[in-house]
GROMACS .gro file of C-alpha atoms in nm:
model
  288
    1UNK     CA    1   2.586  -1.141  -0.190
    2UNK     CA    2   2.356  -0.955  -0.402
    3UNK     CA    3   2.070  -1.111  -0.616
    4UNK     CA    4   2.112  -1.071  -0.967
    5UNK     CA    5   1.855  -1.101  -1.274
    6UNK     CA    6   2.002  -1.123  -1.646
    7UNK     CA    7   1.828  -1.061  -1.944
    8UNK     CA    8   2.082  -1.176  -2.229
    9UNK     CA    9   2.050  -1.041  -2.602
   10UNK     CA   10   1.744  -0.821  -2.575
   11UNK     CA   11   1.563  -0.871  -2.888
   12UNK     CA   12   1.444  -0.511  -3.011
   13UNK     CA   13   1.340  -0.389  -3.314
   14UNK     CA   14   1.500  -0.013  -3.278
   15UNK     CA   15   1.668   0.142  -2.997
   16UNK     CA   16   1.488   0.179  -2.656
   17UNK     CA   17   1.456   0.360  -2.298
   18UNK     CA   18   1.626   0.134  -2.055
   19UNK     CA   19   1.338   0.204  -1.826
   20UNK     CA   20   1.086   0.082  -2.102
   21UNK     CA   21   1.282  -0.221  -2.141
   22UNK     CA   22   1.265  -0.309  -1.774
   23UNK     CA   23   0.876  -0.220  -1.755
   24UNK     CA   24   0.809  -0.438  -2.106
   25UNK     CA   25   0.996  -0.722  -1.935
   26UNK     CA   26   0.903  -0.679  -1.562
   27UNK     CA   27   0.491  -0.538  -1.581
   28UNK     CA   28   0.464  -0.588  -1.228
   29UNK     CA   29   0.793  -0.434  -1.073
   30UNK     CA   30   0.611  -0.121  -1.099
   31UNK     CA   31   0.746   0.246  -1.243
   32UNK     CA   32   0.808   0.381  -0.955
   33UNK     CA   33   1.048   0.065  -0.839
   34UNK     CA   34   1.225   0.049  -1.226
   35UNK     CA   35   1.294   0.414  -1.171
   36UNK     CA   36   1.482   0.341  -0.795
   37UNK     CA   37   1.685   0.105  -0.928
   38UNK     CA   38   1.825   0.278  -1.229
   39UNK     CA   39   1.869   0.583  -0.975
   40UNK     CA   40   2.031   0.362  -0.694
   41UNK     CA   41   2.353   0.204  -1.022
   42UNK     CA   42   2.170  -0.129  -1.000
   43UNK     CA   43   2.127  -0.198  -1.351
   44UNK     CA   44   2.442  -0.257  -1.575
   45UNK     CA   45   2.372  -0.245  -1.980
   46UNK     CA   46   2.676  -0.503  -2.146
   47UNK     CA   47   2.819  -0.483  -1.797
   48UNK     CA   48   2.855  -0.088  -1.759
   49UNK     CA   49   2.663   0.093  -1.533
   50UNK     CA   50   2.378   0.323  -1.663
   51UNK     CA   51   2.219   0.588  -1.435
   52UNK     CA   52   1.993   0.756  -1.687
   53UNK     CA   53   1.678   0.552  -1.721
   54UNK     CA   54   1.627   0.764  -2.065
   55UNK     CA   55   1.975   0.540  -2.200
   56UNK     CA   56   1.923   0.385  -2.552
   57UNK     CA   57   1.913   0.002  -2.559
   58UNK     CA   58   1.998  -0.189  -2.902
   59UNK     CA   59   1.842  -0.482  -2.997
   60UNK     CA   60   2.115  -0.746  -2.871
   61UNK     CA   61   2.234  -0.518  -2.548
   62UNK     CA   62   2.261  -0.762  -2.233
   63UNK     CA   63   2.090  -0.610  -1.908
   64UNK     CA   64   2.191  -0.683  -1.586
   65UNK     CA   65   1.969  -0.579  -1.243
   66UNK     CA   66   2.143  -0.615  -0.868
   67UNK     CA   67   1.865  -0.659  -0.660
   68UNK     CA   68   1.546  -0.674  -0.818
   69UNK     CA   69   1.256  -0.518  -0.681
   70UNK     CA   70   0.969  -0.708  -0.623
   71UNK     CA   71   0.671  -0.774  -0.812
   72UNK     CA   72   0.362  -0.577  -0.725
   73UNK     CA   73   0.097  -0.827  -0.635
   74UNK     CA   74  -0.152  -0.856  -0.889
   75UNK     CA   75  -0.458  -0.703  -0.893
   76UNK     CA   76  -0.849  -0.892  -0.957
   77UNK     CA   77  -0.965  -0.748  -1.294
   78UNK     CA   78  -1.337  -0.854  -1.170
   79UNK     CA   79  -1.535  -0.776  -0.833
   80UNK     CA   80  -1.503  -1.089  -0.680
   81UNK     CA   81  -1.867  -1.114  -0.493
   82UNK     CA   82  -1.663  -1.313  -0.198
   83UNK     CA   83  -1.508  -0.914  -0.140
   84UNK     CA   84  -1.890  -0.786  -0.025
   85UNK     CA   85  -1.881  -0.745   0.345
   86UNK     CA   86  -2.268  -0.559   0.384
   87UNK     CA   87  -2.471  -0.435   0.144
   88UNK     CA   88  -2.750  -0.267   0.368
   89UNK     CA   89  -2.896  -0.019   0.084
   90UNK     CA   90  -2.731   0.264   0.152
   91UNK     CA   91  -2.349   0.145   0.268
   92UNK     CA   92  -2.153  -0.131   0.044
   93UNK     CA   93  -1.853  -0.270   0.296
   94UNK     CA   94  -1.596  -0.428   0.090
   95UNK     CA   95  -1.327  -0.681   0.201
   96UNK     CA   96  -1.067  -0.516  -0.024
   97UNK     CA   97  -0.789  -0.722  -0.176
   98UNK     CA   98  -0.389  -0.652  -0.117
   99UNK     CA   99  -0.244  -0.545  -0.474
  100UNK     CA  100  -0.599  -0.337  -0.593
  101UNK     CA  101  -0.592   0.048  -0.599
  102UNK     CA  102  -0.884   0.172  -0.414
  103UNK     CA  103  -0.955   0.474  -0.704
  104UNK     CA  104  -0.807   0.534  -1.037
  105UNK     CA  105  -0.584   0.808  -0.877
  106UNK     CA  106  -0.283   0.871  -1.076
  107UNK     CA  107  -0.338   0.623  -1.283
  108UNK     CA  108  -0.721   0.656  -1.499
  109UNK     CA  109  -0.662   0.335  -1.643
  110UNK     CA  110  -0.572   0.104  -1.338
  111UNK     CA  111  -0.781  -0.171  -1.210
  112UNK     CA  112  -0.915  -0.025  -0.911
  113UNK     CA  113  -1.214  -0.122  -0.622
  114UNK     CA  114  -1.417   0.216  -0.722
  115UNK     CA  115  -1.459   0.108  -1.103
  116UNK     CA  116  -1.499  -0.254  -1.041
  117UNK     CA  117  -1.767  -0.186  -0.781
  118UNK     CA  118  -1.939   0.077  -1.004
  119UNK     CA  119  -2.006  -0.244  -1.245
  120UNK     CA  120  -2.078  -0.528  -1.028
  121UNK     CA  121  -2.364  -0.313  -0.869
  122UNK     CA  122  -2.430  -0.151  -1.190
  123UNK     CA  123  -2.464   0.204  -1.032
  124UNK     CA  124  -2.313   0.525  -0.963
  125UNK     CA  125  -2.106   0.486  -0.580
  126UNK     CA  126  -1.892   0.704  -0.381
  127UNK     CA  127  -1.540   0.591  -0.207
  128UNK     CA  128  -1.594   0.738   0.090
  129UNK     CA  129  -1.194   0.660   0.201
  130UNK     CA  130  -0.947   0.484   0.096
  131UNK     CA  131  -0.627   0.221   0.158
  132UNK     CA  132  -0.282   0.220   0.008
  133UNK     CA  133  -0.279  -0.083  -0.295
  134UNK     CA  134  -0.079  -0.319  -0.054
  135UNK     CA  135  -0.293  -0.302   0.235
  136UNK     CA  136  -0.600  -0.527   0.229
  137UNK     CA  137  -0.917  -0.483   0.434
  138UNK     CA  138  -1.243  -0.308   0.498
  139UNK     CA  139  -1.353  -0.006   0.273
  140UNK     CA  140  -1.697   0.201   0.237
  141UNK     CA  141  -1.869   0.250  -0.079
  142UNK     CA  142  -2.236   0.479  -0.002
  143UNK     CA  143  -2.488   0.499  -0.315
  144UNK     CA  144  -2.648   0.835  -0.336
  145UNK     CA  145  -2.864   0.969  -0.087
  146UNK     CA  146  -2.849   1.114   0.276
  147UNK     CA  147  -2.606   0.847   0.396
  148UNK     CA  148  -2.330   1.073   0.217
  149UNK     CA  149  -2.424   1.375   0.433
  150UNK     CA  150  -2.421   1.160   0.746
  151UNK     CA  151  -2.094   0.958   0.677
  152UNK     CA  152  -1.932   1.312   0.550
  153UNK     CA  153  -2.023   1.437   0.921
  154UNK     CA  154  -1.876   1.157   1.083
  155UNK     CA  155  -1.549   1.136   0.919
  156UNK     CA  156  -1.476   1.530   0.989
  157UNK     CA  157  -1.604   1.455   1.348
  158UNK     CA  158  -1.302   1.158   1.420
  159UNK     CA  159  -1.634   0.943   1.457
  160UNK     CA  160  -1.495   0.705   1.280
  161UNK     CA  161  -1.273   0.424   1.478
  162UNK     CA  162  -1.048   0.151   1.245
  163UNK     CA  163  -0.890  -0.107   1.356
  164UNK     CA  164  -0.552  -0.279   1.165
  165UNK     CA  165  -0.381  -0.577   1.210
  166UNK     CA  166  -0.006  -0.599   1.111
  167UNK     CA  167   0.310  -0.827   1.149
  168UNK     CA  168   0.625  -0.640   1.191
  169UNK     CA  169   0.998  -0.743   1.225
  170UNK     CA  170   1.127  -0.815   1.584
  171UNK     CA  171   1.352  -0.701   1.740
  172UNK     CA  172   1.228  -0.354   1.754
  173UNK     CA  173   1.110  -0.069   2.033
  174UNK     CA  174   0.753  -0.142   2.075
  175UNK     CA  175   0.619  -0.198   2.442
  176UNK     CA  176   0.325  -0.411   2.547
  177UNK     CA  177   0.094  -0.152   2.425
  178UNK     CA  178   0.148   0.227   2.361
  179UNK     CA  179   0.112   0.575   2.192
  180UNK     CA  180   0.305   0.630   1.888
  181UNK     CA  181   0.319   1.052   1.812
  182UNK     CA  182   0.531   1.174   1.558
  183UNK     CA  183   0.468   1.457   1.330
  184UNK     CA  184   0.458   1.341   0.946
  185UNK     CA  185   0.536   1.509   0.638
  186UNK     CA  186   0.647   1.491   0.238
  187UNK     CA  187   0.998   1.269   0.177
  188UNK     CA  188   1.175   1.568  -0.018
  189UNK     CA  189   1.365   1.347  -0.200
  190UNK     CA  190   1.075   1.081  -0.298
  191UNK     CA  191   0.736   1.214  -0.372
  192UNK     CA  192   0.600   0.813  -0.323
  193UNK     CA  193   0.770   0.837   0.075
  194UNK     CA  194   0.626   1.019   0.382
  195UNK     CA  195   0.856   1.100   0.660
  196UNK     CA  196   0.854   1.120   1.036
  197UNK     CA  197   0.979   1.485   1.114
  198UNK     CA  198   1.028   1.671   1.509
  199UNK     CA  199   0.852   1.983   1.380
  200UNK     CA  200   0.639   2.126   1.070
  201UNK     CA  201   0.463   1.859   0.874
  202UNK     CA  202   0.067   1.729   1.024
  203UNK     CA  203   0.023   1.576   1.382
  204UNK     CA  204  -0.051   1.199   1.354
  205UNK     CA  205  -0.104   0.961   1.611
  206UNK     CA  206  -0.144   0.597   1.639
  207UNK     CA  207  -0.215   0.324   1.925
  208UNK     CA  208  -0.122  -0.009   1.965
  209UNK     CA  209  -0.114  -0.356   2.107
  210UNK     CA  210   0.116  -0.666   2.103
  211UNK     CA  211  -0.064  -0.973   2.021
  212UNK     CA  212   0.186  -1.234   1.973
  213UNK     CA  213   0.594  -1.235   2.000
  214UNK     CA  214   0.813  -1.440   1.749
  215UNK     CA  215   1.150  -1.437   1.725
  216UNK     CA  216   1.149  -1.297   1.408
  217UNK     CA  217   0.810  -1.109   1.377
  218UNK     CA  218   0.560  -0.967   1.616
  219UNK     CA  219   0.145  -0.956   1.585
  220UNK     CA  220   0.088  -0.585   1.609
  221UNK     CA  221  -0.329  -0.467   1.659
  222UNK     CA  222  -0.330  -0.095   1.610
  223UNK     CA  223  -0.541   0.199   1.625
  224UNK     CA  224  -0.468   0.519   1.400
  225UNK     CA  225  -0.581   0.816   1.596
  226UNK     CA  226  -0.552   1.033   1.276
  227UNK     CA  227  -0.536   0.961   0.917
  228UNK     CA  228  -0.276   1.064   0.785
  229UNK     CA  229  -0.081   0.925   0.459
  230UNK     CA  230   0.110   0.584   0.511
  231UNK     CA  231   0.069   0.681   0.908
  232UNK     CA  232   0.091   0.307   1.034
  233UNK     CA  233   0.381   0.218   0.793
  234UNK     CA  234   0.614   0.537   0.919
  235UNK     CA  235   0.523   0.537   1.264
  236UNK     CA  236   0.609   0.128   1.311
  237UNK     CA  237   0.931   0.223   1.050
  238UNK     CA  238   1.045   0.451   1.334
  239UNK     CA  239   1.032   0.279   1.583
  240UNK     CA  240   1.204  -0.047   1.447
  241UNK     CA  241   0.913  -0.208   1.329
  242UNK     CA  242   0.887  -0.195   1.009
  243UNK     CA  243   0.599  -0.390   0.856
  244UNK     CA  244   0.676  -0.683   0.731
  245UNK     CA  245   0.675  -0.653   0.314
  246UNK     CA  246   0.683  -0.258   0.340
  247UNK     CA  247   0.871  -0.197  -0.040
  248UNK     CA  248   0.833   0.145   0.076
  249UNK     CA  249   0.972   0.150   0.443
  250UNK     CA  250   1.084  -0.202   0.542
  251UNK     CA  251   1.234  -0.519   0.319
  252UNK     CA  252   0.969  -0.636   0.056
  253UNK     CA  253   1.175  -0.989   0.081
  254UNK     CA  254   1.071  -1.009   0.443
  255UNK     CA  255   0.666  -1.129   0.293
  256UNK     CA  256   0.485  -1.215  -0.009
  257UNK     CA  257   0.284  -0.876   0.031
  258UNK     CA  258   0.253  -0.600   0.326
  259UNK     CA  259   0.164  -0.739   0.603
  260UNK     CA  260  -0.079  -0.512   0.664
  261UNK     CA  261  -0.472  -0.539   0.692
  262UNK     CA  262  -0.801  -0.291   0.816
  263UNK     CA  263  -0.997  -0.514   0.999
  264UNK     CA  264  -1.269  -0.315   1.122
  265UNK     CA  265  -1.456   0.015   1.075
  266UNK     CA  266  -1.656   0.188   1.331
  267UNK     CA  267  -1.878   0.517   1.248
  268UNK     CA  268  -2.116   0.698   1.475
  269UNK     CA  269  -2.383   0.846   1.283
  270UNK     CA  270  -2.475   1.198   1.381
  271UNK     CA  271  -2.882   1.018   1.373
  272UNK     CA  272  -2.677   0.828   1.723
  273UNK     CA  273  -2.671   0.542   1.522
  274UNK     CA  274  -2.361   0.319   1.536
  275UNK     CA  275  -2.220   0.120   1.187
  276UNK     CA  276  -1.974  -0.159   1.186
  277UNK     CA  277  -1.826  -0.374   0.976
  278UNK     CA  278  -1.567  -0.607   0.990
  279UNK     CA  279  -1.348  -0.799   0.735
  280UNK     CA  280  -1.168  -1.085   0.832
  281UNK     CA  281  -0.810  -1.117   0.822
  282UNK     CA  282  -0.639  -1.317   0.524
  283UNK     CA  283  -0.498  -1.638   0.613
  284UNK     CA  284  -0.167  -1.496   0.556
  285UNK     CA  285  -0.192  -1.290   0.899
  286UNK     CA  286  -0.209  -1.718   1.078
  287UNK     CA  287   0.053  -1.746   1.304
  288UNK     CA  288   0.239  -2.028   1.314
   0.00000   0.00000   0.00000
């Protein structure tokens, strides 16, 4: 049986979007998530369907949503100093948050690592890569100087090496350890998605490892090859592993959050010197 949320008698002063109505009322379902469920004949508006997130809601309409999505988790609207990793001069190693946008991207406005950063340090700093909003974990800031040129270098040289961590749902098709490569490409029909595709679209490739088996979950160390977008999340999707909390590619009822963190970042400097950092995982990742 199918969750259901009801918002009786919506109190509006003139007629509204139904999509507006469900973004005033729910901030941190998301746009993208409002828009799904209006598409997928979830919501009901005085019990009658409504497809067209542009339909007109009176003040005293009753809404009704099958399924809620879930909320977004929230972001910091601070640097919290307990994020800093390293700060050797030249390289700031962050400890980034699940929920917190690592640049403005689509969105100028959003809380993100880059701005906050920018003002804790008071200075003018460079992302040099990024991680989806739901994944937590190790990111590189540089300030200006040579270190850009170097790091630059590196990352067009694969001499950078990352390391995640990730629970997924068991039962699935992963081995002991393994090779997951599968070509990945644009969802046509969802410009959020990527998909795994058997030709066309960019080569990606990802290791792994089993850490742990439980019945319902396993502890999954892995080891992207390439860096492509949302690589980890499809390749463990197709092979029955969905991470667990994936709203994109799994169940987002199956965790509080993705279950999904960059625990360490390797790069070999072109000078021969080697930088690591490391950001411990959450206490979430705990077995128990």
């Amino acid at each position: 049986m199918s969750n259901r949320l009801t918002l009786e008698r919506v109190a509006l002063p003139q007629p509204t979007r139904l999509d507006r109505v469900l973004r005033q009322n729910f901030p941190n379902w998301g746009r993208q998530a409002v828009q799904r469920a209006i598409i997928a004949g979830k919501v009901q508006v005085n019990g009658r369907s409504v497809w067209l997130a542009s339909w007109q809601v009176h003040n005293g309409d009753s809404i009704t949503i099958a399924d809620p999505p879930s909320a977004k988790p929230p972001a910091s609207a601070i640097f919290d100093a307990a994020w800093l990793i390293a700060d050797d001069g030249e390289i700031i190693a962050v400890n980034k948050p699940a929920g917190l946008l690592s640049e403005p991207a689509k969105a100028p406005n959003a809380v993100n690592l880059r701005d906050l950063a920018r003002a804790h340090f008071a200075g003018d700093l460079t992302l040099f890569h990024r991680l989806d909003r739901d994944t937590s974990g190790v990111v590189l800031l540089t300030r200006p100087g040579p270190i850009n040129k170097l790091l630059s270098a590196a990352f067009q040289t694969a001499a950078v090496h990352k390391q995640y961590l990730a629970h997924v749902a068991a039962p699935n098709r992963l081995e002991d350890a393994g090779v997951i490569d599968v070509r990945l490409a644009p969802d046509p029909q969802r410009h959020d998605r990527m998909v795994a595709v058997s030709r066309g679209g960019q080569h990606a490739v990802t290791r792994y490892q089993v850490e742990a088996r439980l019945a319902d979950r396993f502890l999954v160390r892995l080891w992207p090859q390439t860096g492509r977008t949302h690589q980890l999340r499809v390749h463990l999707a197709n092979v029955g592993a969905p991470i667990l909390g994936d709203r994109l590619y799994g169940d987002a009822a199956s965790a509080p959050r993705l279950m999904l963190h960059a625990e360490s970042i390797s790069v070999a400097l072109s000078s021969g010197e080697m930088r690591s950092y490391r950001a411990p995982a959450p206490a979430e990742f705990a077995l128990q």
